[in-house]
Structures are given as structure tokens and as C-alpha cells.
């Protein structure tokens, strides 16, 4: 089980993680939440519909990672020269980005909470057991982490991962490459566990 998820009888999945892996996953998830930004300030009213009318941004984020996590609808302003399509994309972003940010924040927070709830064993590792609904949150968080790291590494397709793996150990990108590939393995085995 070390290093990969295995299915559980209840439809969930489990993975053995050592202390270093737990620390890395937690740190990456916290960094992702910091990048995504804080949630909306709670409104002093108890109106459950108030959040529906909160407008989000209408322009894509300047940070390439955020632009990858919150892509522009309809191909983006650089790809679509049509003003009507750009206006529709801005409108779409305005009404969807806040909810998307909230979901991504919640997924990363679910990952952190699950890791924080682990009790290390004698070898200072632990077995993480996820229920089916927790698995979906973890898949979202793992995907977002890979997108963020892949964007920073300028990975454009699957072959880039192999090329990056051949970087010398002295290359400052090497730890992030290893994290990117490791997260990919976790994500792949979690999907396989849920399908099996």
C-alpha cells in the first residue's frame, strides 16, 4: 500500500503515508489555499441567497497558476478576438469564479483536515482511510496541486514529465518535479481504487 491508494470495501480508499509525505502534502495544500485566497467575508445577514448575487471578477487572473486553475470560458481573450465572446466569458467568470474558488479551497482544506486527523504509528507513518465523499475532495485537491506545480514547471504535455525527471539532482526544479510525479501517482491510484 505504501505510496499508492488501494480500495476499501465501503467504496473509499486507503494509502500508507510516512511523516515526510504527510508534511509535504499538508504544506502543498496550505500553499494552494493561500494562492487561491481567502473566502468571501461572511455577510452579517443570514440570507442564504445573498452569496448568489455576489459578483466575482470579470477578468482572468494575472498569475499563470491561477489562470490555469480558473480558466477563461470560451478560449480566453487572446484566443477569441470576438468582443461578444469576450463579454460572455467575462460574464461567465463573474458568476462562477467565486463558487469555483470556494470549492477548490474546501477540497484543499479537506486534505489538510484528513492529514491532521492521522495518528502516526510506531514507524512514524500512518494509514489514511478515506470515505467515498472524501475521495472526491482529495481527487479535486490532488488535481489542483498537480495543475499548480505543472504550470510553475511549464509542463505542457505528458512527455514533459519524463523529460523533467531526467533533470540533474542539482537542478532547483528537481524537488518540484518529484512532487509533481508523486502527486500524479497518488491521483492515478486513487482513481483506480474508486473504479475497482
CSV table of C-alpha atoms in Angstrom, one decimal:
chain,number,residue,atom,x,y,z
A,1,UNK,CA,0.0,0.0,0.0
A,2,UNK,CA,3.0,2.3,0.5
A,3,UNK,CA,2.8,5.2,-2.0
A,4,UNK,CA,-0.4,4.3,-3.6
A,5,UNK,CA,-4.1,4.1,-2.8
A,6,UNK,CA,-6.0,0.8,-2.5
A,7,UNK,CA,-9.7,0.3,-2.5
A,8,UNK,CA,-11.7,-0.2,0.7
A,9,UNK,CA,-14.8,-2.4,1.0
A,10,UNK,CA,-17.0,0.7,1.7
A,11,UNK,CA,-16.1,2.3,-1.6
A,12,UNK,CA,-13.4,4.5,-0.1
A,13,UNK,CA,-9.6,4.2,-0.4
A,14,UNK,CA,-6.6,3.9,1.8
A,15,UNK,CA,-2.9,4.9,1.5
A,16,UNK,CA,0.1,4.5,3.8
A,17,UNK,CA,1.9,7.8,4.2
A,18,UNK,CA,5.1,8.4,6.1
A,19,UNK,CA,5.8,11.5,8.1
A,20,UNK,CA,7.6,13.3,5.3
A,21,UNK,CA,4.8,12.6,2.8
A,22,UNK,CA,2.2,13.8,5.2
A,23,UNK,CA,4.2,17.0,5.8
A,24,UNK,CA,4.7,17.6,2.0
A,25,UNK,CA,1.0,17.0,1.2
A,26,UNK,CA,-0.1,19.3,4.0
A,27,UNK,CA,2.4,22.1,3.1
A,28,UNK,CA,1.4,22.0,-0.6
A,29,UNK,CA,-2.3,22.1,0.3
A,30,UNK,CA,-1.8,25.1,2.6
A,31,UNK,CA,0.2,26.9,-0.1
A,32,UNK,CA,-2.6,26.2,-2.6
A,33,UNK,CA,-5.2,27.7,-0.2
A,34,UNK,CA,-3.0,30.8,0.3
A,35,UNK,CA,-2.7,31.1,-3.5
A,36,UNK,CA,-6.4,30.8,-4.1
A,37,UNK,CA,-7.1,33.4,-1.4
A,38,UNK,CA,-9.4,33.8,1.5
A,39,UNK,CA,-13.1,33.0,1.2
A,40,UNK,CA,-15.8,35.6,1.0
A,41,UNK,CA,-16.3,37.7,4.1
A,42,UNK,CA,-19.4,36.4,5.9
A,43,UNK,CA,-22.2,38.7,5.4
A,44,UNK,CA,-23.9,40.0,8.5
A,45,UNK,CA,-27.3,38.9,7.2
A,46,UNK,CA,-28.4,35.4,7.3
A,47,UNK,CA,-29.8,35.5,3.8
A,48,UNK,CA,-28.8,32.2,2.1
A,49,UNK,CA,-29.4,33.8,-1.3
A,50,UNK,CA,-27.0,36.7,-0.7
A,51,UNK,CA,-24.0,34.8,-2.0
A,52,UNK,CA,-25.7,34.2,-5.3
A,53,UNK,CA,-25.7,37.9,-6.0
A,54,UNK,CA,-22.0,38.5,-5.1
A,55,UNK,CA,-20.2,39.2,-8.3
A,56,UNK,CA,-16.9,37.6,-8.9
A,57,UNK,CA,-14.1,39.0,-11.0
A,58,UNK,CA,-14.7,39.5,-14.7
A,59,UNK,CA,-11.0,39.4,-15.8
A,60,UNK,CA,-8.8,36.3,-15.8
A,61,UNK,CA,-6.1,36.2,-13.0
A,62,UNK,CA,-2.7,37.5,-13.9
A,63,UNK,CA,-0.8,34.7,-12.1
A,64,UNK,CA,-0.4,31.8,-14.6
A,65,UNK,CA,-1.2,29.2,-11.9
A,66,UNK,CA,-4.5,30.9,-11.0
A,67,UNK,CA,-5.3,31.4,-14.7
A,68,UNK,CA,-4.8,27.6,-15.1
A,69,UNK,CA,-7.0,26.8,-12.0
A,70,UNK,CA,-9.7,29.3,-13.1
A,71,UNK,CA,-9.6,29.1,-16.9
A,72,UNK,CA,-11.4,31.5,-19.1
A,73,UNK,CA,-14.6,30.2,-20.7
A,74,UNK,CA,-14.8,30.1,-24.5
A,75,UNK,CA,-11.0,30.0,-25.0
A,76,UNK,CA,-9.9,33.3,-23.4
A,77,UNK,CA,-9.5,36.8,-24.7
A,78,UNK,CA,-6.2,36.1,-26.5
A,79,UNK,CA,-7.7,33.1,-28.5
A,80,UNK,CA,-11.1,34.6,-29.3
A,81,UNK,CA,-11.0,38.1,-31.0
A,82,UNK,CA,-14.8,38.4,-30.9
A,83,UNK,CA,-16.0,41.1,-28.5
A,84,UNK,CA,-19.3,39.3,-27.9
A,85,UNK,CA,-17.5,36.1,-26.9
A,86,UNK,CA,-15.1,38.1,-24.6
A,87,UNK,CA,-18.1,39.7,-22.9
A,88,UNK,CA,-19.8,36.3,-22.5
A,89,UNK,CA,-16.6,34.9,-21.0
A,90,UNK,CA,-16.3,37.9,-18.5
A,91,UNK,CA,-19.9,37.4,-17.5
A,92,UNK,CA,-19.5,33.7,-17.0
A,93,UNK,CA,-16.4,34.3,-14.8
A,94,UNK,CA,-18.3,36.9,-12.8
A,95,UNK,CA,-21.0,34.4,-11.8
A,96,UNK,CA,-18.9,31.2,-11.4
A,97,UNK,CA,-15.4,32.0,-10.2
A,98,UNK,CA,-16.3,32.7,-6.5
A,99,UNK,CA,-18.0,29.3,-6.3
A,100,UNK,CA,-15.1,27.6,-8.0
A,101,UNK,CA,-12.6,29.2,-5.7
A,102,UNK,CA,-14.7,28.1,-2.7
A,103,UNK,CA,-14.8,24.5,-3.9
A,104,UNK,CA,-11.1,24.4,-4.5
A,105,UNK,CA,-10.4,25.9,-1.1
A,106,UNK,CA,-12.8,23.3,0.5
A,107,UNK,CA,-11.1,20.5,-1.3
A,108,UNK,CA,-7.6,21.6,-0.1
A,109,UNK,CA,-8.9,22.1,3.4
A,110,UNK,CA,-10.4,18.6,3.4
A,111,UNK,CA,-7.0,17.2,2.5
A,112,UNK,CA,-5.4,19.2,5.4
A,113,UNK,CA,-8.0,18.1,7.9
A,114,UNK,CA,-7.7,14.4,6.9
A,115,UNK,CA,-3.9,14.6,7.3
A,116,UNK,CA,-4.2,16.4,10.7
A,117,UNK,CA,-6.5,13.7,12.0
A,118,UNK,CA,-3.9,11.0,11.3
A,119,UNK,CA,-2.3,9.3,14.3
A,120,UNK,CA,1.3,8.3,13.5
A,121,UNK,CA,2.2,4.6,14.1
A,122,UNK,CA,5.3,3.2,15.6
A,123,UNK,CA,7.3,3.8,12.4
A,124,UNK,CA,6.0,7.5,12.3
A,125,UNK,CA,3.8,6.8,9.4
A,126,UNK,CA,0.1,6.3,9.2
A,127,UNK,CA,-2.6,4.8,7.0
A,128,UNK,CA,-5.1,7.3,5.7
A,129,UNK,CA,-8.6,5.9,5.1
A,130,UNK,CA,-10.9,8.0,3.1
A,131,UNK,CA,-14.7,7.6,2.7
A,132,UNK,CA,-16.1,7.9,-0.8
A,133,UNK,CA,-17.1,11.6,-0.4
A,134,UNK,CA,-13.6,12.4,1.0
A,135,UNK,CA,-12.1,10.6,-2.0
A,136,UNK,CA,-13.8,13.1,-4.4
A,137,UNK,CA,-12.4,16.0,-2.4
A,138,UNK,CA,-9.0,14.5,-2.4
A,139,UNK,CA,-9.2,14.0,-6.2
A,140,UNK,CA,-10.0,17.6,-6.6
A,141,UNK,CA,-7.2,18.8,-4.4
A,142,UNK,CA,-4.6,16.4,-5.9
A,143,UNK,CA,-5.6,17.6,-9.4
A,144,UNK,CA,-5.3,21.3,-8.4
A,145,UNK,CA,-1.9,20.7,-6.8
A,146,UNK,CA,-0.7,19.0,-10.0
A,147,UNK,CA,-2.0,21.8,-12.1
A,148,UNK,CA,-0.3,24.4,-10.0
A,149,UNK,CA,3.0,22.6,-9.9
A,150,UNK,CA,2.8,21.7,-13.6
A,151,UNK,CA,2.1,25.3,-14.5
A,152,UNK,CA,5.1,26.5,-12.5
A,153,UNK,CA,7.3,23.9,-14.2
A,154,UNK,CA,5.8,24.8,-17.6
A,155,UNK,CA,4.7,21.2,-18.2
A,156,UNK,CA,2.7,21.2,-21.5
A,157,UNK,CA,2.1,17.5,-22.0
A,158,UNK,CA,2.8,14.1,-20.5
A,159,UNK,CA,6.2,13.8,-22.3
A,160,UNK,CA,7.4,16.9,-20.4
A,161,UNK,CA,7.2,15.0,-17.1
A,162,UNK,CA,9.6,12.3,-18.4
A,163,UNK,CA,12.0,15.0,-19.6
A,164,UNK,CA,11.8,16.8,-16.3
A,165,UNK,CA,12.6,13.5,-14.5
A,166,UNK,CA,15.9,13.4,-16.2
A,167,UNK,CA,17.0,16.8,-14.7
A,168,UNK,CA,20.2,16.6,-12.7
A,169,UNK,CA,19.7,16.4,-8.9
A,170,UNK,CA,21.4,19.8,-8.7
A,171,UNK,CA,18.6,21.5,-10.7
A,172,UNK,CA,16.5,23.6,-8.3
A,173,UNK,CA,13.3,22.4,-10.1
A,174,UNK,CA,14.0,18.7,-9.2
A,175,UNK,CA,12.1,18.6,-5.9
A,176,UNK,CA,9.0,20.1,-7.5
A,177,UNK,CA,9.3,17.6,-10.4
A,178,UNK,CA,9.4,14.8,-7.9
A,179,UNK,CA,6.4,16.2,-6.1
A,180,UNK,CA,4.5,16.6,-9.4
A,181,UNK,CA,5.2,13.0,-10.4
A,182,UNK,CA,4.4,11.6,-6.9
A,183,UNK,CA,1.1,13.5,-6.8
A,184,UNK,CA,0.3,12.1,-10.2
A,185,UNK,CA,0.8,8.6,-8.9
A,186,UNK,CA,-1.4,9.3,-5.9
A,187,UNK,CA,-4.1,10.7,-8.2
A,188,UNK,CA,-4.0,7.8,-10.6
A,189,UNK,CA,-4.1,5.1,-7.9
A,190,UNK,CA,-7.0,6.9,-6.2
A,191,UNK,CA,-9.0,7.0,-9.4
A,192,UNK,CA,-8.2,3.3,-9.9
A,193,UNK,CA,-9.3,2.5,-6.4
A,194,UNK,CA,-12.6,4.2,-6.9
A,195,UNK,CA,-13.2,2.4,-10.2
A,196,UNK,CA,-12.2,-1.0,-8.9
